Amino acid sequence: MASTLRSIGGSAIRRSLLSSTRPSSSSSLSLLISNSSRTTPSTPARFQRMTLSTQPYNQCLYTPLAEYDPEVQTIIEDETYRQFSGLELIASENLTSLAVMEANGSILTNKYSEGLPGARYYGGNEHIDKLEILCQQRALKAFRLDPQVWGVNVQPYSGSTANFATFTALIDPQDRIMGLGLPDGGHLTHGFYTAKRKISASSIYFQSFPYNINPDSKLIDYEYLEKTAKVFKPKILICGASAYPRDWDYHRLRKIADDQGAFLMMDMAHISGLVAGQVQNNPFEQCDIVTTTTHKTLRGPRAGLIFFRKDKDSTIESRINNAVFPACQGGPHNNTIAAIAVALKQAADPSFQEYAQAVIENSQALAARLVELGYDLQTGGSDNHLVLWDLRPIGLTGSKVEKICDLCHITINKNAVSGDTSAQVPGGVRLGSQP
């Protein structure tokens, strides 16, 4: 196994790492940690000259983290060192930019702003309104969308919240949804349940039924999906996955959805950055709803977005917005929305396409090397940022390989492969090339 890891690392992934010698807390590594108490050239002079309160209960407001809480500071420094001294290959994570982290740690965290721009339940939101509108504009621009056709809600706290809010907006409780089964690469929020109990809230409040991959090719079985949809008659057909290394046939999915009068929803959480970088098929050409997280291949903070096509249904915008707030969550996290806006500006830059292409090339190089070494990959390769490695033929579990890689400073995650019955001791690992 060790020789395999050395071979993979040498041929498929090029990474600049920090020295293996652990730096002190005062070294340059600590500069990676955002310190919100430090003033910058952009900080208004009135704040730089702020007189500190003499009241003891206010002193903590102006005390830097390292001074006030060295325990938390040390943990942050330790995690910073861990991330930058090894290979981070978890497909659902990424390394975000300093600008994104600065926005995420800004004073915007202080403001409460339930509602939408121009219609808040609190005063003092004139700057927050500008920020949210800017974020919406950048979201549409990053994915090259016509604002007359598409709208977007940028308030969801996560991809899971975005998905559940979408279901809440479009259908009634106990209506039917269909998504890719979890053991075949689908996501929990697409209606996952077991024979013993319903796991996800989406399976508790809605009736769900999975479609599957072909047992031989490990690709989406569109014929089976079409036949099953005719029987189950879902009101929402969900595409998108958590561990599916191939692209999607949106034209075929559109036809299947139309035949049943269903909404077609794409959860592009894993591949949104690749869609923005134009190296994946475009879900916006066929789908009614597109949801995503913002922290995977998009390289932003941890949050969610809901894109909705509004030219065919004049009520869908208000339904989505009301489902996000007040139905599913409270006031938006404005510091996170600022960080999303920064990440979306980066995603709209032409250089982001080069990044997305490099992600694909690295993933395919990694897959090719594993196959060359005689290992089994689900689907035999990859079209996106992730590789799903089936370890069962060599008698290993994903849990064991995850632990071995941890000891080698390579961070991966155990993952179910087709045919697995245990999520805790699965037969595979998932590798990502996006950091």
Coordinates of C-alpha atoms in Angstrom, one line a residue:
M1 CA 0.0 0.0 0.0
A2 CA 2.8 2.4 0.9
S3 CA 4.5 1.9 -2.5
T4 CA 1.1 2.5 -4.2
L5 CA 0.7 5.8 -2.4
R6 CA 4.2 6.9 -3.4
S7 CA 3.6 5.9 -7.0
I8 CA 0.2 7.8 -7.1
G9 CA 1.6 10.8 -5.4
G10 CA 4.6 11.1 -7.7
S11 CA 2.8 10.6 -11.0
A12 CA -0.6 12.2 -10.6
I13 CA -0.6 15.0 -8.2
R14 CA 1.7 18.0 -8.1
R15 CA 1.5 19.9 -4.9
S16 CA 3.7 22.5 -3.2
L17 CA 3.8 21.7 0.5
L18 CA 5.2 23.5 3.5
S19 CA 8.3 22.2 5.2
S20 CA 7.7 19.1 7.3
T21 CA 9.3 20.9 10.2
R22 CA 6.5 22.3 12.4
P23 CA 6.7 26.1 12.6
S24 CA 6.3 28.1 15.8
S25 CA 3.1 30.0 16.3
S26 CA 4.9 33.2 15.4
S27 CA 6.1 31.9 12.0
S28 CA 4.8 32.9 8.6
L29 CA 2.3 30.0 8.7
S30 CA 0.3 31.9 11.3
L31 CA -0.3 34.6 8.7
L32 CA -2.7 32.2 7.0
I33 CA -5.0 32.6 10.0
S34 CA -7.3 35.6 9.7
N35 CA -7.2 38.0 12.7
S36 CA -10.3 40.2 12.6
S37 CA -8.9 42.6 15.2
R38 CA -6.1 43.7 12.9
T39 CA -6.8 47.0 11.1
T40 CA -6.1 47.2 7.4
P41 CA -5.7 50.1 4.9
S42 CA -9.4 49.7 4.1
T43 CA -10.5 50.1 7.7
P44 CA -12.1 53.5 8.2
A45 CA -10.0 55.8 10.4
R46 CA -12.8 56.3 12.8
F47 CA -12.6 52.6 13.7
Q48 CA -8.8 52.7 14.0
R49 CA -9.1 55.5 16.5
M50 CA -11.8 53.8 18.5
T51 CA -11.4 54.4 22.2
L52 CA -11.5 51.1 24.2
S53 CA -14.1 50.9 26.9
T54 CA -12.8 50.8 30.4
Q55 CA -15.5 48.4 31.5
P56 CA -14.1 44.9 32.2
Y57 CA -17.0 43.2 30.4
N58 CA -16.1 45.0 27.2
Q59 CA -12.4 44.3 27.1
C60 CA -12.9 41.0 25.4
L61 CA -14.4 42.7 22.4
Y62 CA -11.1 44.2 21.4
T63 CA -8.7 41.5 22.6
P64 CA -7.0 39.5 19.8
L65 CA -7.8 35.8 19.8
A66 CA -4.3 34.7 20.5
E67 CA -4.3 36.8 23.6
Y68 CA -7.8 36.2 24.9
D69 CA -8.2 32.5 24.0
P70 CA -4.8 30.8 23.3
E71 CA -6.5 27.3 23.5
V72 CA -8.7 28.0 20.5
Q73 CA -5.8 29.8 18.7
T74 CA -3.6 26.8 19.1
I75 CA -6.2 24.5 17.7
I76 CA -6.6 26.8 14.7
E77 CA -2.8 26.8 14.2
D78 CA -2.6 23.1 14.5
E79 CA -5.4 22.6 11.9
T80 CA -3.7 25.1 9.6
Y81 CA -0.5 23.2 9.8
R82 CA -2.3 19.9 9.2
Q83 CA -4.0 21.2 6.1
F84 CA -0.9 22.7 4.6
S85 CA 1.6 19.9 5.5
G86 CA -0.2 17.0 3.7
L87 CA -2.3 16.0 0.8
E88 CA -6.0 17.0 1.2
L89 CA -7.9 14.6 -1.1
I90 CA -11.4 14.7 0.3
A91 CA -13.7 15.3 -2.7
S92 CA -16.2 17.4 -0.7
E93 CA -13.7 19.9 0.7
N94 CA -11.4 22.5 -0.8
L95 CA -8.9 25.2 0.2
T96 CA -10.5 28.5 0.0
S97 CA -8.8 31.9 -0.5
L98 CA -7.6 34.4 2.0
A99 CA -10.1 36.9 0.6
V100 CA -13.0 34.5 1.2
M101 CA -11.8 33.9 4.8
E102 CA -11.5 37.6 5.4
A103 CA -15.0 38.2 4.3
N104 CA -16.3 35.3 6.3
G105 CA -14.7 36.6 9.5
S106 CA -15.9 40.2 9.0
I107 CA -18.1 42.5 11.1
L108 CA -21.0 41.4 8.9
T109 CA -21.5 38.6 11.4
N110 CA -23.0 41.1 13.8
K111 CA -26.1 42.0 11.6
Y112 CA -29.4 40.3 11.7
S113 CA -31.5 40.6 8.5
E114 CA -34.5 38.3 8.3
G115 CA -36.3 38.7 5.0
L116 CA -35.1 39.8 1.6
P117 CA -33.4 43.0 0.2
G118 CA -35.9 45.9 0.5
A119 CA -38.2 43.8 2.8
R120 CA -36.4 43.1 6.0
Y121 CA -37.9 42.7 9.5
Y122 CA -35.0 44.7 11.1
G123 CA -33.6 48.2 10.4
G124 CA -30.1 49.1 9.5
N125 CA -29.9 46.7 6.5
E126 CA -29.1 49.2 3.7
H127 CA -25.5 47.8 3.3
I128 CA -26.7 44.2 3.8
D129 CA -29.2 44.7 1.0
K130 CA -26.5 45.9 -1.4
L131 CA -24.4 42.9 -0.4
E132 CA -27.1 40.3 -1.0
I133 CA -28.0 41.8 -4.4
L134 CA -24.4 41.8 -5.4
C135 CA -24.1 38.2 -4.4
Q136 CA -27.1 37.3 -6.5
Q137 CA -25.8 39.1 -9.5
R138 CA -22.4 37.4 -9.2
A139 CA -24.1 34.0 -8.9
L140 CA -25.9 34.5 -12.1
K141 CA -22.8 35.9 -13.8
A142 CA -20.6 33.0 -12.7
F143 CA -22.9 30.5 -14.4
R144 CA -23.7 32.7 -17.4
L145 CA -27.4 33.0 -16.6
D146 CA -29.9 35.5 -18.0
P147 CA -31.5 37.3 -15.0
Q148 CA -34.8 37.5 -16.9
V149 CA -34.9 33.7 -17.0
W150 CA -33.1 32.6 -13.8
G151 CA -33.2 33.8 -10.2
V152 CA -31.2 32.7 -7.2
N153 CA -31.6 32.6 -3.4
V154 CA -28.2 33.0 -1.7
Q155 CA -29.4 32.6 1.9
P156 CA -29.3 28.8 2.6
Y157 CA -27.0 27.8 5.4
S158 CA -26.0 24.6 3.5
G159 CA -26.6 22.4 0.6
S160 CA -28.9 20.2 2.7
T161 CA -31.0 23.2 3.7
A162 CA -31.1 24.3 0.1
N163 CA -32.4 20.9 -1.0
F164 CA -35.1 20.6 1.7
A165 CA -36.2 24.1 1.1
T166 CA -36.6 23.3 -2.6
F167 CA -38.8 20.2 -1.8
T168 CA -40.8 22.4 0.6
A169 CA -41.4 25.0 -2.0
L170 CA -42.3 22.8 -4.9
I171 CA -44.4 19.9 -3.5
D172 CA -46.6 19.0 -0.5
P173 CA -45.7 16.6 2.4
Q174 CA -45.8 13.0 1.3
D175 CA -45.5 13.8 -2.4
R176 CA -42.9 11.7 -4.3
I177 CA -39.3 12.3 -5.1
M178 CA -36.7 10.2 -6.9
G179 CA -32.9 10.5 -6.5
L180 CA -29.9 8.3 -7.0
G181 CA -29.6 5.6 -4.3
L182 CA -27.0 6.3 -1.6
P183 CA -25.0 3.1 -2.1
D184 CA -24.8 4.0 -5.8
G185 CA -23.3 7.4 -5.2
G186 CA -26.4 9.5 -4.3
H187 CA -26.7 11.9 -1.4
L188 CA -28.6 11.5 2.0
T189 CA -30.8 14.5 1.2
H190 CA -32.2 12.9 -1.9
G191 CA -34.6 10.7 0.1
F192 CA -32.3 8.1 1.6
Y193 CA -33.9 5.4 3.8
T194 CA -33.1 1.8 4.8
A195 CA -35.3 -1.2 5.4
K196 CA -35.3 -0.4 9.1
R197 CA -35.9 3.3 9.2
K198 CA -36.1 6.6 7.3
I199 CA -32.7 8.3 7.6
S200 CA -33.0 11.7 5.9
A201 CA -35.7 14.3 6.6
S202 CA -36.4 14.2 2.9
S203 CA -37.5 10.5 3.3
I204 CA -39.5 11.3 6.5
Y205 CA -41.6 14.1 5.1
F206 CA -41.7 13.0 1.5
Q207 CA -42.1 9.6 -0.2
S208 CA -38.9 8.7 -2.0
F209 CA -37.7 5.9 -4.2
P210 CA -34.1 5.5 -5.5
Y211 CA -32.9 4.8 -9.0
N212 CA -29.7 3.0 -9.5
I213 CA -26.5 2.5 -11.5
N214 CA -26.1 -0.5 -13.9
P215 CA -24.5 -3.3 -11.9
D216 CA -22.0 -4.1 -14.7
S217 CA -21.0 -0.7 -16.1
K218 CA -21.6 1.2 -12.8
L219 CA -23.1 4.0 -14.9
I220 CA -26.6 5.6 -14.3
D221 CA -29.2 3.1 -15.6
Y222 CA -31.3 5.5 -17.6
E223 CA -33.6 2.8 -19.0
Y224 CA -34.3 1.5 -15.5
L225 CA -34.8 5.0 -14.3
E226 CA -37.4 5.7 -17.1
K227 CA -39.3 2.5 -16.3
T228 CA -39.3 3.1 -12.6
A229 CA -40.4 6.7 -13.0
K230 CA -43.4 5.6 -15.0
V231 CA -44.5 3.4 -12.0
F232 CA -43.5 5.7 -9.1
K233 CA -44.5 9.0 -10.8
P234 CA -42.3 11.4 -8.8
K235 CA -43.1 15.1 -8.6
I236 CA -39.4 15.9 -8.4
L237 CA -36.7 14.0 -10.3
I238 CA -33.4 14.7 -8.7
C239 CA -30.0 14.3 -10.5
G240 CA -26.6 14.9 -8.9
A241 CA -24.6 12.8 -6.5
S242 CA -22.1 12.6 -3.8
A243 CA -19.9 9.9 -5.2
Y244 CA -20.6 9.5 -8.9
P245 CA -17.5 10.1 -11.1
R246 CA -19.2 10.6 -14.4
D247 CA -21.2 13.4 -16.1
W248 CA -25.0 13.5 -16.5
D249 CA -27.3 13.2 -19.5
Y250 CA -29.6 16.1 -18.8
H251 CA -31.4 15.8 -22.1
R252 CA -32.5 12.3 -21.3
L253 CA -33.4 13.3 -17.7
R254 CA -35.5 16.2 -19.0
K255 CA -37.5 13.8 -21.2
I256 CA -38.1 11.4 -18.3
A257 CA -39.2 14.3 -16.0
D258 CA -41.5 15.7 -18.7
D259 CA -43.1 12.3 -19.3
Q260 CA -44.2 12.3 -15.6
G261 CA -44.9 16.0 -15.3
A262 CA -42.1 16.3 -12.8
F263 CA -39.7 19.1 -11.9
L264 CA -36.1 18.3 -12.9
M265 CA -33.8 19.3 -10.1
M266 CA -30.0 19.1 -10.2
D267 CA -27.9 19.1 -7.0
M268 CA -24.6 20.1 -8.4
A269 CA -22.9 20.5 -5.0
H270 CA -19.9 18.5 -6.0
I271 CA -19.4 19.8 -9.6
S272 CA -20.6 23.5 -9.4
G273 CA -17.1 24.8 -9.8
L274 CA -16.6 22.5 -12.8
V275 CA -19.8 23.8 -14.3
A276 CA -18.7 27.4 -13.7
G277 CA -15.4 26.5 -15.4
Q278 CA -17.2 25.0 -18.3
V279 CA -15.7 21.5 -18.1
Q280 CA -18.9 19.7 -17.3
N281 CA -22.3 19.4 -19.1
N282 CA -24.5 22.4 -18.2
P283 CA -27.5 21.5 -16.0
F284 CA -29.0 25.0 -16.5
E285 CA -29.9 24.1 -20.1
Q286 CA -32.5 21.5 -19.0
C287 CA -33.2 21.8 -15.3
D288 CA -36.0 23.7 -13.5
I289 CA -34.0 24.0 -10.2
V290 CA -30.3 23.8 -9.6
T291 CA -29.0 23.7 -6.0
T292 CA -25.4 23.7 -4.8
T293 CA -23.1 24.0 -1.9
T294 CA -20.4 26.7 -2.3
H295 CA -17.4 25.1 -0.6
K296 CA -16.4 22.2 -2.8
T297 CA -15.2 22.8 -6.4
L298 CA -16.5 26.3 -6.1
R299 CA -13.9 27.1 -3.4
G300 CA -16.1 29.3 -1.3
P301 CA -17.4 29.2 2.3
R302 CA -19.7 26.5 3.6
A303 CA -23.2 27.5 2.4
G304 CA -25.8 26.7 -0.2
L305 CA -27.5 28.3 -3.2
I306 CA -30.8 27.7 -5.0
F307 CA -31.1 28.7 -8.6
F308 CA -34.7 28.6 -10.1
R309 CA -36.0 29.0 -13.5
K310 CA -38.7 31.8 -13.3
D311 CA -39.7 32.3 -16.9
K312 CA -42.1 29.3 -16.9
D313 CA -43.7 29.8 -13.5
S314 CA -44.4 33.2 -12.1
T315 CA -44.8 31.8 -8.5
I316 CA -41.6 29.9 -8.2
E317 CA -39.5 32.8 -6.9
S318 CA -41.8 33.6 -4.0
R319 CA -42.2 29.9 -3.2
I320 CA -38.5 29.3 -3.1
N321 CA -37.8 32.4 -1.0
N322 CA -40.6 31.7 1.5
A323 CA -39.4 28.1 1.8
V324 CA -35.9 29.3 2.7
F325 CA -37.3 31.9 5.2
P326 CA -39.4 31.6 7.2
A327 CA -40.2 27.9 6.5
C328 CA -36.7 26.3 6.9
Q329 CA -34.4 28.8 8.6
G330 CA -34.1 32.1 10.3
G331 CA -32.0 35.2 9.4
P332 CA -29.2 34.7 6.8
H333 CA -25.5 34.7 7.7
N334 CA -24.4 37.9 6.1
N335 CA -20.7 37.2 6.7
T336 CA -21.1 34.0 4.7
I337 CA -23.0 35.7 1.9
A338 CA -20.1 38.2 1.6
A339 CA -17.7 35.3 1.4
I340 CA -19.9 33.6 -1.3
A341 CA -19.9 36.9 -3.3
V342 CA -16.0 36.9 -3.2
A343 CA -15.8 33.2 -4.3
L344 CA -18.3 33.9 -7.1
K345 CA -16.2 36.8 -8.3
Q346 CA -13.2 34.4 -8.4
A347 CA -15.3 31.8 -10.3
A348 CA -16.2 34.3 -13.0
D349 CA -12.5 35.1 -13.6
P350 CA -11.1 33.5 -16.8
S351 CA -8.4 31.9 -14.7
F352 CA -11.0 29.8 -13.0
Q353 CA -11.5 27.9 -16.2
E354 CA -7.8 26.9 -16.1
Y355 CA -8.3 25.7 -12.5
A356 CA -11.3 23.6 -13.4
Q357 CA -9.5 22.1 -16.4
A358 CA -6.5 21.2 -14.1
V359 CA -8.9 19.6 -11.6
I360 CA -10.2 17.3 -14.4
E361 CA -6.7 16.5 -15.7
N362 CA -5.5 15.6 -12.2
S363 CA -8.5 13.4 -11.5
Q364 CA -8.1 11.5 -14.7
A365 CA -4.3 11.2 -14.2
L366 CA -5.0 9.7 -10.7
A367 CA -7.6 7.3 -12.1
A368 CA -5.3 6.2 -15.0
R369 CA -2.4 5.5 -12.6
L370 CA -4.6 3.5 -10.2
V371 CA -5.9 1.4 -13.2
E372 CA -2.3 1.0 -14.4
L373 CA -1.4 -0.4 -11.0
G374 CA -4.2 -3.0 -11.3
Y375 CA -6.8 -1.5 -9.0
D376 CA -10.6 -1.4 -9.6
L377 CA -12.3 2.0 -10.0
Q378 CA -16.1 2.3 -10.0
T379 CA -17.0 3.2 -13.7
G380 CA -13.4 2.6 -14.6
G381 CA -12.4 6.2 -14.5
S382 CA -13.6 9.8 -14.0
D383 CA -15.2 12.7 -15.8
N384 CA -15.1 15.1 -12.9
H385 CA -13.1 15.8 -9.7
L386 CA -13.5 12.5 -7.9
V387 CA -12.3 8.9 -8.2
L388 CA -14.2 6.1 -6.4
W389 CA -11.7 3.3 -5.6
D390 CA -13.2 -0.2 -5.0
L391 CA -11.0 -1.9 -2.4
R392 CA -12.9 -5.1 -2.0
P393 CA -10.9 -7.1 -4.7
I394 CA -7.7 -6.6 -2.5
G395 CA -9.4 -7.5 0.7
L396 CA -9.4 -4.0 2.3
T397 CA -12.1 -1.7 3.7
G398 CA -12.4 2.0 3.2
S399 CA -12.0 2.5 6.9
K400 CA -8.6 0.8 6.9
V401 CA -7.2 2.6 3.9
E402 CA -8.5 6.0 5.3
K403 CA -6.5 5.3 8.5
I404 CA -3.4 4.2 6.6
C405 CA -3.5 7.4 4.5
D406 CA -4.0 9.5 7.7
L407 CA -0.7 8.1 9.0
C408 CA 0.9 9.1 5.7
H409 CA -0.5 12.7 5.9
I410 CA -3.0 12.0 3.1
T411 CA -6.5 12.9 3.9
I412 CA -9.3 10.9 2.2
N413 CA -12.6 9.5 3.2
K414 CA -14.1 6.0 3.3
N415 CA -17.0 5.7 0.9
A416 CA -19.7 3.1 -0.1
V417 CA -19.3 1.5 -3.5
S418 CA -22.1 -0.3 -5.3
G419 CA -23.2 -3.4 -3.4
D420 CA -22.1 -2.2 0.0
T421 CA -24.3 -2.8 3.0
S422 CA -22.5 -0.8 5.6
A423 CA -21.8 2.9 5.6
Q424 CA -19.5 2.6 8.6
V425 CA -17.3 -0.1 7.1
P426 CA -17.6 0.5 3.3
G427 CA -15.6 -1.2 0.6
G428 CA -14.2 1.9 -1.0
V429 CA -12.6 5.3 -0.7
R430 CA -13.4 8.5 -2.5
L431 CA -10.5 10.7 -3.7
G432 CA -10.8 14.3 -4.9
S433 CA -8.4 16.3 -7.1
Q434 CA -9.9 19.8 -6.5
P435 CA -7.8 21.3 -3.6

